[in-house]
PDB file of C-alpha atoms in Angstrom:
ATOM      1  CA  MET A  70      29.897  40.432  36.403  1.00 87.00           C
ATOM      2  CA  GLU A  71      29.905  39.213  39.965  1.00 88.00           C
ATOM      3  CA  GLU A  72      29.824  42.492  41.859  1.00 94.00           C
ATOM      4  CA  PHE A  73      27.332  45.301  41.514  1.00 96.00           C
ATOM      5  CA  SER A  74      30.158  47.825  41.877  1.00 97.00           C
ATOM      6  CA  LEU A  75      31.534  46.630  38.514  1.00 96.00           C
ATOM      7  CA  TYR A  76      28.229  47.490  36.807  1.00 96.00           C
ATOM      8  CA  VAL A  77      28.493  50.952  38.363  1.00 97.00           C
ATOM      9  CA  LEU A  78      32.042  51.312  37.018  1.00 96.00           C
ATOM     10  CA  ASP A  79      31.092  50.070  33.563  1.00 94.00           C
ATOM     11  CA  ILE A  80      27.983  52.239  33.172  1.00 95.00           C
ATOM     12  CA  THR A  81      29.747  55.339  34.513  1.00 96.00           C
ATOM     13  CA  MET A  82      32.541  54.814  31.951  1.00 94.00           C
ATOM     14  CA  ASN A  83      29.915  55.525  29.273  1.00 93.00           C
ATOM     15  CA  SER A  84      29.524  59.031  30.726  1.00 95.00           C
ATOM     16  CA  VAL A  85      33.310  59.455  30.801  1.00 95.00           C
ATOM     17  CA  ARG A  86      33.526  58.483  27.138  1.00 93.00           C
ATOM     18  CA  ALA A  87      30.659  60.861  26.323  1.00 94.00           C
ATOM     19  CA  GLY A  88      33.000  63.707  27.250  1.00 95.00           C
ATOM     20  CA  ALA A  89      31.155  64.768  30.413  1.00 96.00           C
ATOM     21  CA  ASP A  90      32.928  66.975  32.946  1.00 96.00           C
ATOM     22  CA  LYS A  91      30.252  66.557  35.596  1.00 97.00           C
ATOM     23  CA  ILE A  92      29.011  63.093  36.513  1.00 98.00           C
ATOM     24  CA  GLY A  93      26.704  62.297  39.415  1.00 98.00           C
ATOM     25  CA  ILE A  94      26.435  58.743  40.727  1.00 98.00           C
ATOM     26  CA  THR A  95      23.666  57.897  43.166  1.00 98.00           C
ATOM     27  CA  LEU A  96      22.773  54.647  44.881  1.00 98.00           C
ATOM     28  CA  GLU A  97      19.651  54.685  47.018  1.00 98.00           C
ATOM     29  CA  GLU A  98      18.458  51.776  49.107  1.00 96.00           C
ATOM     30  CA  LYS A  99      14.822  52.036  50.118  1.00 95.00           C
ATOM     31  CA  ASP A 100      11.987  49.586  50.785  1.00 94.00           C
ATOM     32  CA  GLY A 101      13.893  46.582  49.530  1.00 94.00           C
ATOM     33  CA  MET A 102      14.873  48.238  46.255  1.00 96.00           C
ATOM     34  CA  LEU A 103      18.202  49.642  45.172  1.00 97.00           C
ATOM     35  CA  THR A 104      18.027  52.478  42.676  1.00 98.00           C
ATOM     36  CA  PHE A 105      21.223  53.316  40.837  1.00 97.00           C
ATOM     37  CA  SER A 106      21.511  56.346  38.625  1.00 98.00           C
ATOM     38  CA  VAL A 107      24.199  58.174  36.711  1.00 97.00           C
ATOM     39  CA  SER A 108      23.649  61.626  35.268  1.00 98.00           C
ATOM     40  CA  ASP A 109      26.117  63.448  33.092  1.00 97.00           C
ATOM     41  CA  ASN A 110      26.546  66.518  30.918  1.00 97.00           C
ATOM     42  CA  GLY A 111      28.209  64.580  28.108  1.00 96.00           C
ATOM     43  CA  CYS A 112      27.389  64.604  24.407  1.00 95.00           C
ATOM     44  CA  GLY A 113      24.090  62.755  24.873  1.00 94.00           C
ATOM     45  CA  MET A 114      22.372  60.515  22.341  1.00 92.00           C
ATOM     46  CA  SER A 115      19.710  60.893  19.697  1.00 91.00           C
ATOM     47  CA  LYS A 116      16.338  59.181  20.156  1.00 90.00           C
ATOM     48  CA  GLU A 117      17.379  56.527  17.648  1.00 88.00           C
ATOM     49  CA  GLN A 118      20.557  55.772  19.573  1.00 88.00           C
ATOM     50  CA  VAL A 119      18.665  55.488  22.859  1.00 89.00           C
ATOM     51  CA  ALA A 120      16.164  53.148  21.233  1.00 87.00           C
ATOM     52  CA  ARG A 121      18.942  50.818  20.133  1.00 85.00           C
ATOM     53  CA  LEU A 122      20.784  50.703  23.466  1.00 83.00           C
ATOM     54  CA  SER A 123      19.269  47.419  24.572  1.00 78.00           C
ATOM     55  CA  ASP A 124      20.507  45.800  21.363  1.00 80.00           C
ATOM     56  CA  PRO A 125      23.848  44.151  22.178  1.00 80.00           C
ATOM     57  CA  PHE A 126      24.850  44.331  18.527  1.00 82.00           C
ATOM     58  CA  TYR A 127      24.664  48.098  18.567  1.00 77.00           C
ATOM     59  CA  THR A 128      27.714  50.150  19.469  1.00 79.00           C
ATOM     60  CA  THR A 129      29.492  53.227  18.159  1.00 78.00           C
ATOM     61  CA  ARG A 130      32.857  51.737  19.051  1.00 75.00           C
ATOM     62  CA  LYS A 131      35.136  50.621  16.237  1.00 74.00           C
ATOM     63  CA  THR A 132      37.345  48.088  18.007  1.00 74.00           C
ATOM     64  CA  ARG A 133      34.570  45.643  18.867  1.00 74.00           C
ATOM     65  CA  GLY A 134      31.180  45.222  17.258  1.00 71.00           C
ATOM     66  CA  VAL A 135      29.135  44.516  20.371  1.00 71.00           C
ATOM     67  CA  GLY A 136      28.114  46.741  23.271  1.00 75.00           C
ATOM     68  CA  LEU A 137      27.167  44.826  26.390  1.00 82.00           C
ATOM     69  CA  GLY A 138      27.173  47.474  29.129  1.00 87.00           C
ATOM     70  CA  VAL A 139      23.507  48.487  29.050  1.00 90.00           C
ATOM     71  CA  PRO A 140      22.226  44.976  28.125  1.00 90.00           C
ATOM     72  CA  PHE A 141      24.081  43.521  31.168  1.00 92.00           C
ATOM     73  CA  LEU A 142      22.583  46.152  33.443  1.00 94.00           C
ATOM     74  CA  THR A 143      19.104  45.653  32.006  1.00 94.00           C
ATOM     75  CA  MET A 144      19.315  41.900  32.439  1.00 93.00           C
ATOM     76  CA  LEU A 145      20.285  42.140  36.116  1.00 95.00           C
ATOM     77  CA  SER A 146      17.639  44.769  36.758  1.00 96.00           C
ATOM     78  CA  GLU A 147      14.784  42.872  35.112  1.00 95.00           C
ATOM     79  CA  GLN A 148      15.865  39.551  36.673  1.00 95.00           C
ATOM     80  CA  THR A 149      15.518  41.072  40.127  1.00 96.00           C
ATOM     81  CA  GLY A 150      12.170  42.764  39.558  1.00 96.00           C
ATOM     82  CA  GLY A 151      13.402  46.213  38.550  1.00 96.00           C
ATOM     83  CA  SER A 152      13.575  48.295  35.406  1.00 96.00           C
ATOM     84  CA  VAL A 153      15.915  50.605  33.506  1.00 95.00           C
ATOM     85  CA  LYS A 154      15.159  54.086  32.246  1.00 95.00           C
ATOM     86  CA  ILE A 155      17.358  56.201  29.983  1.00 94.00           C
ATOM     87  CA  GLU A 156      16.784  59.834  29.112  1.00 94.00           C
ATOM     88  CA  SER A 157      19.148  61.688  26.864  1.00 94.00           C
ATOM     89  CA  ARG A 158      19.491  65.044  25.165  1.00 95.00           C
ATOM     90  CA  SER A 159      22.009  65.106  22.354  1.00 94.00           C
ATOM     91  CA  GLU A 160      24.442  67.935  21.910  1.00 94.00           C
ATOM     92  CA  ALA A 161      23.247  68.381  18.331  1.00 93.00           C
ATOM     93  CA  GLU A 162      19.660  69.028  19.413  1.00 94.00           C
ATOM     94  CA  TYR A 163      20.318  70.733  22.767  1.00 94.00           C
ATOM     95  CA  PRO A 164      23.666  72.546  22.473  1.00 94.00           C
ATOM     96  CA  ASP A 165      23.268  74.284  25.853  1.00 93.00           C
ATOM     97  CA  ASP A 166      21.697  71.554  27.919  1.00 94.00           C
ATOM     98  CA  HIS A 167      22.787  68.100  26.857  1.00 96.00           C
ATOM     99  CA  GLY A 168      23.577  64.908  28.681  1.00 96.00           C
ATOM    100  CA  THR A 169      22.239  61.562  29.761  1.00 96.00           C
ATOM    101  CA  VAL A 170      20.529  60.153  32.829  1.00 97.00           C
ATOM    102  CA  ILE A 171      20.369  56.406  33.241  1.00 96.00           C
ATOM    103  CA  SER A 172      18.604  54.909  36.205  1.00 96.00           C
ATOM    104  CA  ALA A 173      18.067  51.285  37.069  1.00 97.00           C
ATOM    105  CA  SER A 174      16.308  49.593  39.970  1.00 97.00           C
ATOM    106  CA  PHE A 175      16.977  46.214  41.560  1.00 97.00           C
ATOM    107  CA  GLY A 176      15.337  44.023  44.170  1.00 97.00           C
ATOM    108  CA  ILE A 177      18.001  43.898  46.880  1.00 95.00           C
ATOM    109  CA  ASP A 178      16.660  40.718  48.458  1.00 93.00           C
ATOM    110  CA  HIS A 179      15.959  38.958  45.183  1.00 94.00           C
ATOM    111  CA  ILE A 180      17.836  35.682  44.869  1.00 94.00           C
ATOM    112  CA  ASP A 181      19.373  36.805  41.561  1.00 93.00           C
ATOM    113  CA  PHE A 182      20.789  40.026  42.988  1.00 94.00           C
ATOM    114  CA  ILE A 183      24.535  40.104  43.596  1.00 95.00           C
ATOM    115  CA  PRO A 184      26.744  41.593  46.331  1.00 94.00           C
ATOM    116  CA  LEU A 185      27.432  45.325  46.075  1.00 95.00           C
ATOM    117  CA  GLY A 186      31.144  44.563  46.182  1.00 96.00           C
ATOM    118  CA  ASP A 187      33.915  47.108  46.354  1.00 96.00           C
ATOM    119  CA  MET A 188      32.153  50.423  45.724  1.00 97.00           C
ATOM    120  CA  ILE A 189      35.170  52.332  47.037  1.00 97.00           C
ATOM    121  CA  GLY A 190      37.381  50.585  44.472  1.00 96.00           C
ATOM    122  CA  THR A 191      34.987  51.690  41.741  1.00 97.00           C
ATOM    123  CA  VAL A 192      34.990  55.346  42.836  1.00 98.00           C
ATOM    124  CA  ILE A 193      38.803  55.381  43.163  1.00 97.00           C
ATOM    125  CA  THR A 194      39.181  53.802  39.716  1.00 97.00           C
ATOM    126  CA  LEU A 195      36.917  56.440  38.142  1.00 97.00           C
ATOM    127  CA  ILE A 196      38.785  59.343  39.735  1.00 98.00           C
ATOM    128  CA  GLN A 197      42.187  57.822  38.894  1.00 97.00           C
ATOM    129  CA  GLY A 198      41.171  57.502  35.247  1.00 96.00           C
ATOM    130  CA  SER A 199      39.572  60.943  34.950  1.00 96.00           C
ATOM    131  CA  PRO A 200      40.962  63.228  37.645  1.00 96.00           C
ATOM    132  CA  ASP A 201      39.604  66.338  35.941  1.00 96.00           C
ATOM    133  CA  ILE A 202      35.975  65.237  35.979  1.00 97.00           C
ATOM    134  CA  ASP A 203      33.777  66.501  38.817  1.00 97.00           C
ATOM    135  CA  PHE A 204      32.282  63.270  40.091  1.00 98.00           C
ATOM    136  CA  THR A 205      29.764  63.296  42.881  1.00 98.00           C
ATOM    137  CA  TYR A 206      28.971  60.070  44.657  1.00 98.00           C
ATOM    138  CA  ASP A 207      26.064  59.532  47.023  1.00 98.00           C
ATOM    139  CA  HIS A 208      25.155  56.215  48.549  1.00 98.00           C
ATOM    140  CA  ILE A 209      21.923  56.729  50.452  1.00 97.00           C
ATOM    141  CA  THR A 210      20.874  54.019  52.903  1.00 96.00           C
ATOM    142  CA  PRO A 211      18.338  53.960  55.742  1.00 95.00           C
ATOM    143  CA  ALA A 212      21.327  54.135  58.143  1.00 94.00           C
ATOM    144  CA  GLY A 213      22.818  57.253  56.543  1.00 95.00           C
ATOM    145  CA  THR A 214      24.521  58.591  53.442  1.00 96.00           C
ATOM    146  CA  VAL A 215      28.064  58.346  52.132  1.00 96.00           C
ATOM    147  CA  HIS A 216      28.832  61.448  50.091  1.00 96.00           C
ATOM    148  CA  LEU A 217      31.833  62.496  48.048  1.00 97.00           C
ATOM    149  CA  SER A 218      32.287  65.514  45.792  1.00 96.00           C
ATOM    150  CA  CYS A 219      35.378  65.950  43.642  1.00 97.00           C
ATOM    151  CA  ALA A 220      34.589  69.651  43.236  1.00 96.00           C
ATOM    152  CA  GLU A 221      34.767  70.111  47.018  1.00 94.00           C
ATOM    153  CA  ILE A 222      38.116  68.312  47.156  1.00 95.00           C
ATOM    154  CA  ARG A 223      39.416  70.345  44.224  1.00 94.00           C
ATOM    155  CA  ALA A 224      38.398  73.559  46.016  1.00 93.00           C
ATOM    156  CA  VAL A 225      40.760  72.616  48.866  1.00 92.00           C
ATOM    157  CA  LEU A 226      43.609  71.326  46.714  1.00 92.00           C
ATOM    158  CA  GLY A 227      43.655  74.056  44.067  1.00 89.00           C
ATOM    159  CA  ASP A 228      44.388  73.473  40.396  1.00 85.00           C
ATOM    160  CA  ASP A 229      48.020  72.404  40.705  1.00 85.00           C
ATOM    161  CA  ILE A 230      47.403  69.090  42.407  1.00 90.00           C
ATOM    162  CA  SER A 231      45.704  66.325  40.480  1.00 92.00           C
ATOM    163  CA  LEU A 232      42.970  64.287  42.149  1.00 95.00           C
ATOM    164  CA  GLY A 233      44.640  61.350  40.454  1.00 93.00           C
ATOM    165  CA  SER A 234      47.824  61.641  42.513  1.00 91.00           C
ATOM    166  CA  PHE A 235      48.347  58.705  44.779  1.00 92.00           C
ATOM    167  CA  GLU A 236      48.297  60.708  48.028  1.00 91.00           C
ATOM    168  CA  VAL A 237      44.931  62.235  47.149  1.00 94.00           C
ATOM    169  CA  LEU A 238      43.460  58.896  46.026  1.00 95.00           C
ATOM    170  CA  GLU A 239      44.524  57.388  49.361  1.00 94.00           C
ATOM    171  CA  TRP A 240      42.854  60.234  51.233  1.00 95.00           C
ATOM    172  CA  ILE A 241      39.662  59.657  49.235  1.00 96.00           C
ATOM    173  CA  ARG A 242      39.845  55.925  49.999  1.00 96.00           C
ATOM    174  CA  GLY A 243      40.221  56.640  53.726  1.00 95.00           C
ATOM    175  CA  TYR A 244      37.407  59.190  53.620  1.00 95.00           C
ATOM    176  CA  LEU A 245      35.015  56.735  51.963  1.00 96.00           C
ATOM    177  CA  GLU A 246      36.060  53.885  54.285  1.00 96.00           C
ATOM    178  CA  GLU A 247      35.219  56.048  57.279  1.00 94.00           C
ATOM    179  CA  GLY A 248      31.945  57.090  55.706  1.00 94.00           C
ATOM    180  CA  TYR A 249      30.945  53.463  55.152  1.00 95.00           C
ATOM    181  CA  ALA A 250      32.078  52.481  58.675  1.00 94.00           C
ATOM    182  CA  GLU A 251      29.721  55.105  60.089  1.00 92.00           C
ATOM    183  CA  ILE A 252      26.617  53.810  58.346  1.00 91.00           C
ATOM    184  CA  LYS A 253      27.394  50.190  59.245  1.00 82.00           C
ATOM    185  CA  HIS A 254      26.204  50.723  62.842  1.00 60.00           C
TER     186      HIS A 254
ATOM    187  CA  MET B 151      35.568  61.821  59.776  1.00 58.00           C
ATOM    188  CA  LYS B 152      38.721  62.286  57.749  1.00 71.00           C
ATOM    189  CA  SER B 153      39.372  65.965  57.852  1.00 75.00           C
ATOM    190  CA  LEU B 154      39.926  68.543  55.196  1.00 78.00           C
ATOM    191  CA  GLU B 155      42.964  69.644  57.224  1.00 83.00           C
ATOM    192  CA  GLU B 156      44.559  66.386  56.278  1.00 88.00           C
ATOM    193  CA  LEU B 157      43.890  67.240  52.648  1.00 89.00           C
ATOM    194  CA  MET B 158      45.516  70.649  53.199  1.00 88.00           C
ATOM    195  CA  ALA B 159      48.570  68.882  54.611  1.00 88.00           C
ATOM    196  CA  ILE B 160      48.739  66.731  51.475  1.00 88.00           C
ATOM    197  CA  LYS B 161      48.524  69.900  49.413  1.00 88.00           C
ATOM    198  CA  ALA B 162      51.385  71.532  51.324  1.00 87.00           C
ATOM    199  CA  LYS B 163      53.532  68.430  51.000  1.00 84.00           C
ATOM    200  CA  MET B 164      52.887  68.053  47.288  1.00 82.00           C
ATOM    201  CA  LYS B 165      53.451  71.684  46.372  1.00 76.00           C
ATOM    202  CA  ASP B 166      57.233  71.158  46.487  1.00 70.00           C
ATOM    203  CA  LYS B 167      56.965  68.010  44.437  1.00 68.00           C
ATOM    204  CA  VAL B 168      54.924  69.713  41.735  1.00 60.00           C
ATOM    205  CA  ALA B 169      57.714  72.252  41.297  1.00 57.00           C
ATOM    206  CA  ILE B 170      60.423  69.651  40.707  1.00 54.00           C
ATOM    207  CA  ARG B 171      58.302  67.294  38.751  1.00 53.00           C
ATOM    208  CA  GLN B 172      58.266  67.326  34.996  1.00 53.00           C
ATOM    209  CA  ALA B 173      55.919  65.198  33.010  1.00 55.00           C
ATOM    210  CA  SER B 174      58.684  62.693  32.376  1.00 65.00           C
ATOM    211  CA  ASP B 175      56.536  59.840  31.099  1.00 72.00           C
ATOM    212  CA  GLU B 176      59.524  57.531  30.937  1.00 90.00           C
ATOM    213  CA  ILE B 177      57.271  54.551  31.432  1.00 95.00           C
ATOM    214  CA  ARG B 178      53.553  54.357  30.713  1.00 95.00           C
ATOM    215  CA  VAL B 179      51.316  51.549  31.952  1.00 97.00           C
ATOM    216  CA  VAL B 180      47.942  51.423  30.194  1.00 97.00           C
ATOM    217  CA  VAL B 181      45.126  49.237  31.528  1.00 97.00           C
ATOM    218  CA  GLY B 182      42.059  48.379  29.416  1.00 96.00           C
ATOM    219  CA  MET B 183      38.909  49.428  31.289  1.00 96.00           C
ATOM    220  CA  ALA B 184      36.014  48.812  28.881  1.00 94.00           C
ATOM    221  CA  THR B 185      33.168  46.367  29.666  1.00 92.00           C
ATOM    222  CA  CYS B 186      35.360  43.456  28.552  1.00 94.00           C
ATOM    223  CA  GLY B 187      38.257  44.483  30.802  1.00 96.00           C
ATOM    224  CA  ILE B 188      36.066  45.286  33.800  1.00 96.00           C
ATOM    225  CA  ALA B 189      34.161  41.986  33.530  1.00 95.00           C
ATOM    226  CA  ALA B 190      37.455  40.072  33.306  1.00 96.00           C
ATOM    227  CA  GLY B 191      38.882  41.688  36.456  1.00 96.00           C
ATOM    228  CA  ALA B 192      40.752  44.811  35.313  1.00 97.00           C
ATOM    229  CA  ARG B 193      39.848  46.941  38.330  1.00 97.00           C
ATOM    230  CA  PRO B 194      42.085  45.112  40.851  1.00 96.00           C
ATOM    231  CA  VAL B 195      44.848  44.981  38.215  1.00 98.00           C
ATOM    232  CA  LEU B 196      44.701  48.755  37.762  1.00 97.00           C
ATOM    233  CA  ASN B 197      44.691  49.338  41.518  1.00 96.00           C
ATOM    234  CA  ALA B 198      47.669  46.999  41.939  1.00 97.00           C
ATOM    235  CA  PHE B 199      49.652  49.076  39.417  1.00 97.00           C
ATOM    236  CA  VAL B 200      48.633  52.400  40.994  1.00 96.00           C
ATOM    237  CA  GLU B 201      49.577  51.183  44.475  1.00 95.00           C
ATOM    238  CA  GLY B 202      52.678  49.279  43.394  1.00 96.00           C
ATOM    239  CA  VAL B 203      54.125  52.243  41.496  1.00 95.00           C
ATOM    240  CA  ALA B 204      53.517  54.534  44.491  1.00 94.00           C
ATOM    241  CA  ASP B 205      54.961  52.002  46.955  1.00 94.00           C
ATOM    242  CA  ALA B 206      58.078  51.705  44.805  1.00 94.00           C
ATOM    243  CA  GLY B 207      58.438  55.513  44.848  1.00 92.00           C
ATOM    244  CA  LEU B 208      58.192  55.654  41.061  1.00 93.00           C
ATOM    245  CA  THR B 209      55.298  58.089  40.570  1.00 90.00           C
ATOM    246  CA  ASP B 210      57.654  60.634  38.957  1.00 87.00           C
ATOM    247  CA  LYS B 211      58.809  58.136  36.380  1.00 92.00           C
ATOM    248  CA  VAL B 212      55.804  55.942  35.725  1.00 94.00           C
ATOM    249  CA  THR B 213      52.280  56.978  34.776  1.00 93.00           C
ATOM    250  CA  VAL B 214      49.366  54.560  35.034  1.00 95.00           C
ATOM    251  CA  THR B 215      46.450  55.327  32.738  1.00 95.00           C
ATOM    252  CA  GLN B 216      43.237  53.689  31.537  1.00 96.00           C
ATOM    253  CA  THR B 217      41.989  53.037  28.038  1.00 95.00           C
ATOM    254  CA  GLY B 218      38.914  51.573  26.355  1.00 91.00           C
ATOM    255  CA  CYS B 219      38.508  48.336  24.441  1.00 90.00           C
ATOM    256  CA  ILE B 220      41.420  47.594  22.130  1.00 89.00           C
ATOM    257  CA  GLY B 221      39.679  44.697  20.412  1.00 90.00           C
ATOM    258  CA  ILE B 222      41.248  41.623  22.001  1.00 93.00           C
ATOM    259  CA  CYS B 223      38.544  41.039  24.614  1.00 93.00           C
ATOM    260  CA  GLN B 224      39.311  37.327  25.004  1.00 94.00           C
ATOM    261  CA  TYR B 225      42.722  38.295  26.417  1.00 96.00           C
ATOM    262  CA  GLU B 226      41.434  40.763  29.038  1.00 96.00           C
ATOM    263  CA  PRO B 227      42.579  42.062  31.474  1.00 97.00           C
ATOM    264  CA  VAL B 228      45.115  43.541  29.058  1.00 97.00           C
ATOM    265  CA  VAL B 229      47.944  45.830  30.161  1.00 98.00           C
ATOM    266  CA  GLU B 230      50.307  47.624  27.776  1.00 97.00           C
ATOM    267  CA  VAL B 231      53.677  48.826  29.014  1.00 97.00           C
ATOM    268  CA  PHE B 232      55.485  51.533  27.054  1.00 96.00           C
ATOM    269  CA  VAL B 233      59.100  52.133  28.036  1.00 94.00           C
ATOM    270  CA  GLN B 234      60.691  55.075  26.233  1.00 91.00           C
ATOM    271  CA  GLY B 235      62.912  53.839  23.418  1.00 90.00           C
ATOM    272  CA  ASN B 236      61.529  50.282  23.531  1.00 92.00           C
ATOM    273  CA  GLU B 237      58.762  48.442  21.765  1.00 93.00           C
ATOM    274  CA  LYS B 238      55.384  48.198  23.468  1.00 95.00           C
ATOM    275  CA  VAL B 239      54.865  45.089  25.609  1.00 97.00           C
ATOM    276  CA  THR B 240      51.339  43.658  25.847  1.00 97.00           C
ATOM    277  CA  TYR B 241      50.531  41.629  28.949  1.00 98.00           C
ATOM    278  CA  VAL B 242      47.348  39.574  28.867  1.00 97.00           C
ATOM    279  CA  LYS B 243      45.088  37.671  31.285  1.00 97.00           C
ATOM    280  CA  MET B 244      46.486  39.841  34.055  1.00 98.00           C
ATOM    281  CA  THR B 245      45.811  39.613  37.790  1.00 98.00           C
ATOM    282  CA  ALA B 246      46.847  41.808  40.722  1.00 97.00           C
ATOM    283  CA  GLU B 247      49.532  39.245  41.586  1.00 97.00           C
ATOM    284  CA  LYS B 248      50.980  39.284  38.074  1.00 98.00           C
ATOM    285  CA  ALA B 249      50.880  43.093  38.179  1.00 98.00           C
ATOM    286  CA  LYS B 250      53.169  43.074  41.227  1.00 97.00           C
ATOM    287  CA  GLU B 251      55.580  40.803  39.385  1.00 97.00           C
ATOM    288  CA  VAL B 252      55.575  43.060  36.307  1.00 98.00           C
ATOM    289  CA  ILE B 253      56.358  46.093  38.494  1.00 97.00           C
ATOM    290  CA  GLU B 254      59.209  44.257  40.178  1.00 97.00           C
ATOM    291  CA  LYS B 255      60.794  42.623  37.122  1.00 97.00           C
ATOM    292  CA  HIS B 256      59.876  44.831  34.172  1.00 97.00           C
ATOM    293  CA  ILE B 257      59.298  48.331  35.511  1.00 96.00           C
ATOM    294  CA  LYS B 258      61.965  48.257  38.199  1.00 95.00           C
ATOM    295  CA  GLY B 259      64.289  45.630  36.738  1.00 94.00           C
ATOM    296  CA  GLY B 260      63.954  46.304  33.030  1.00 94.00           C
ATOM    297  CA  ASN B 261      63.234  42.664  32.160  1.00 95.00           C
ATOM    298  CA  VAL B 262      60.011  41.809  30.328  1.00 96.00           C
ATOM    299  CA  VAL B 263      58.017  39.024  32.035  1.00 97.00           C
ATOM    300  CA  ALA B 264      57.736  37.015  28.838  1.00 96.00           C
ATOM    301  CA  GLU B 265      55.406  34.326  30.165  1.00 95.00           C
ATOM    302  CA  TYR B 266      52.551  36.839  30.625  1.00 97.00           C
ATOM    303  CA  THR B 267      52.913  38.499  27.223  1.00 97.00           C
ATOM    304  CA  ILE B 268      50.432  38.024  24.411  1.00 95.00           C
ATOM    305  CA  GLY B 269      52.607  35.656  22.394  1.00 88.00           C
ATOM    306  CA  ASN B 270      52.941  33.213  25.286  1.00 87.00           C
ATOM    307  CA  VAL B 271      49.421  32.931  26.670  1.00 84.00           C
ATOM    308  CA  ASN B 272      46.794  30.646  25.216  1.00 79.00           C
ATOM    309  CA  VAL B 273      43.111  31.470  25.469  1.00 75.00           C
TER     310      VAL B 273
END
């Protein structure tokens, strides 16, 4: 994948498919490293499942026998001098406190790192696909932070209006564009 | 900063629409958004459908949704169009440009864009 934002979309989709209703996405740029993490309250994974995540021939999906999301992320991370960490608590073992946190670091200035790309497009795509999930998005840079919380937006809109409606998605796009314009200076 | 007042205005405007609107689901557009789809360029295709349907004023009639991997990764980005009473149409190797054409000809005009369908594209 040519844009980092597509890795963010792909990895976050794992949390969506794990049935999470709260998903936090954080990007933090500091001292030449970018740390990306996604935490969710989805069904989680057993220790055995976590151990097999870096194996591209492991997947629980039935339509295709390979799972490349985490291997892609790990490859980019390790190529640029970073590492990937996954912690998970399965619903079976921790019925009241389950979920997964994946975090990966990257050398921003490493020659093998790729452009961040359209992060706003990724956030919009996630909300469009799962308007009922409470996503939070924080992109922390030395120049400032871009923050979005679906729960805050939902509190204004009430329950009758979907975050996936076009008008709301356009507002979110404008909000994020302004946020990014502010930290550009 | 974009204000929450603006969001309130959207809410007020949409309240009326919610009342009239029934989940009609006349036409469903489903875009594959698994690793295979995303890597092949599904995100701009999805956004083109979301924007195109809204621009055409068809949000009451057409729903755009996402799905996982359907098992034909070599054909991604894959888009399935379900029109009530008709057979499913599977578009493959989609782009944002092709999406605009499908909205114009198929969704608005009722004519399948045969050249982009799975039977007519080689991989």
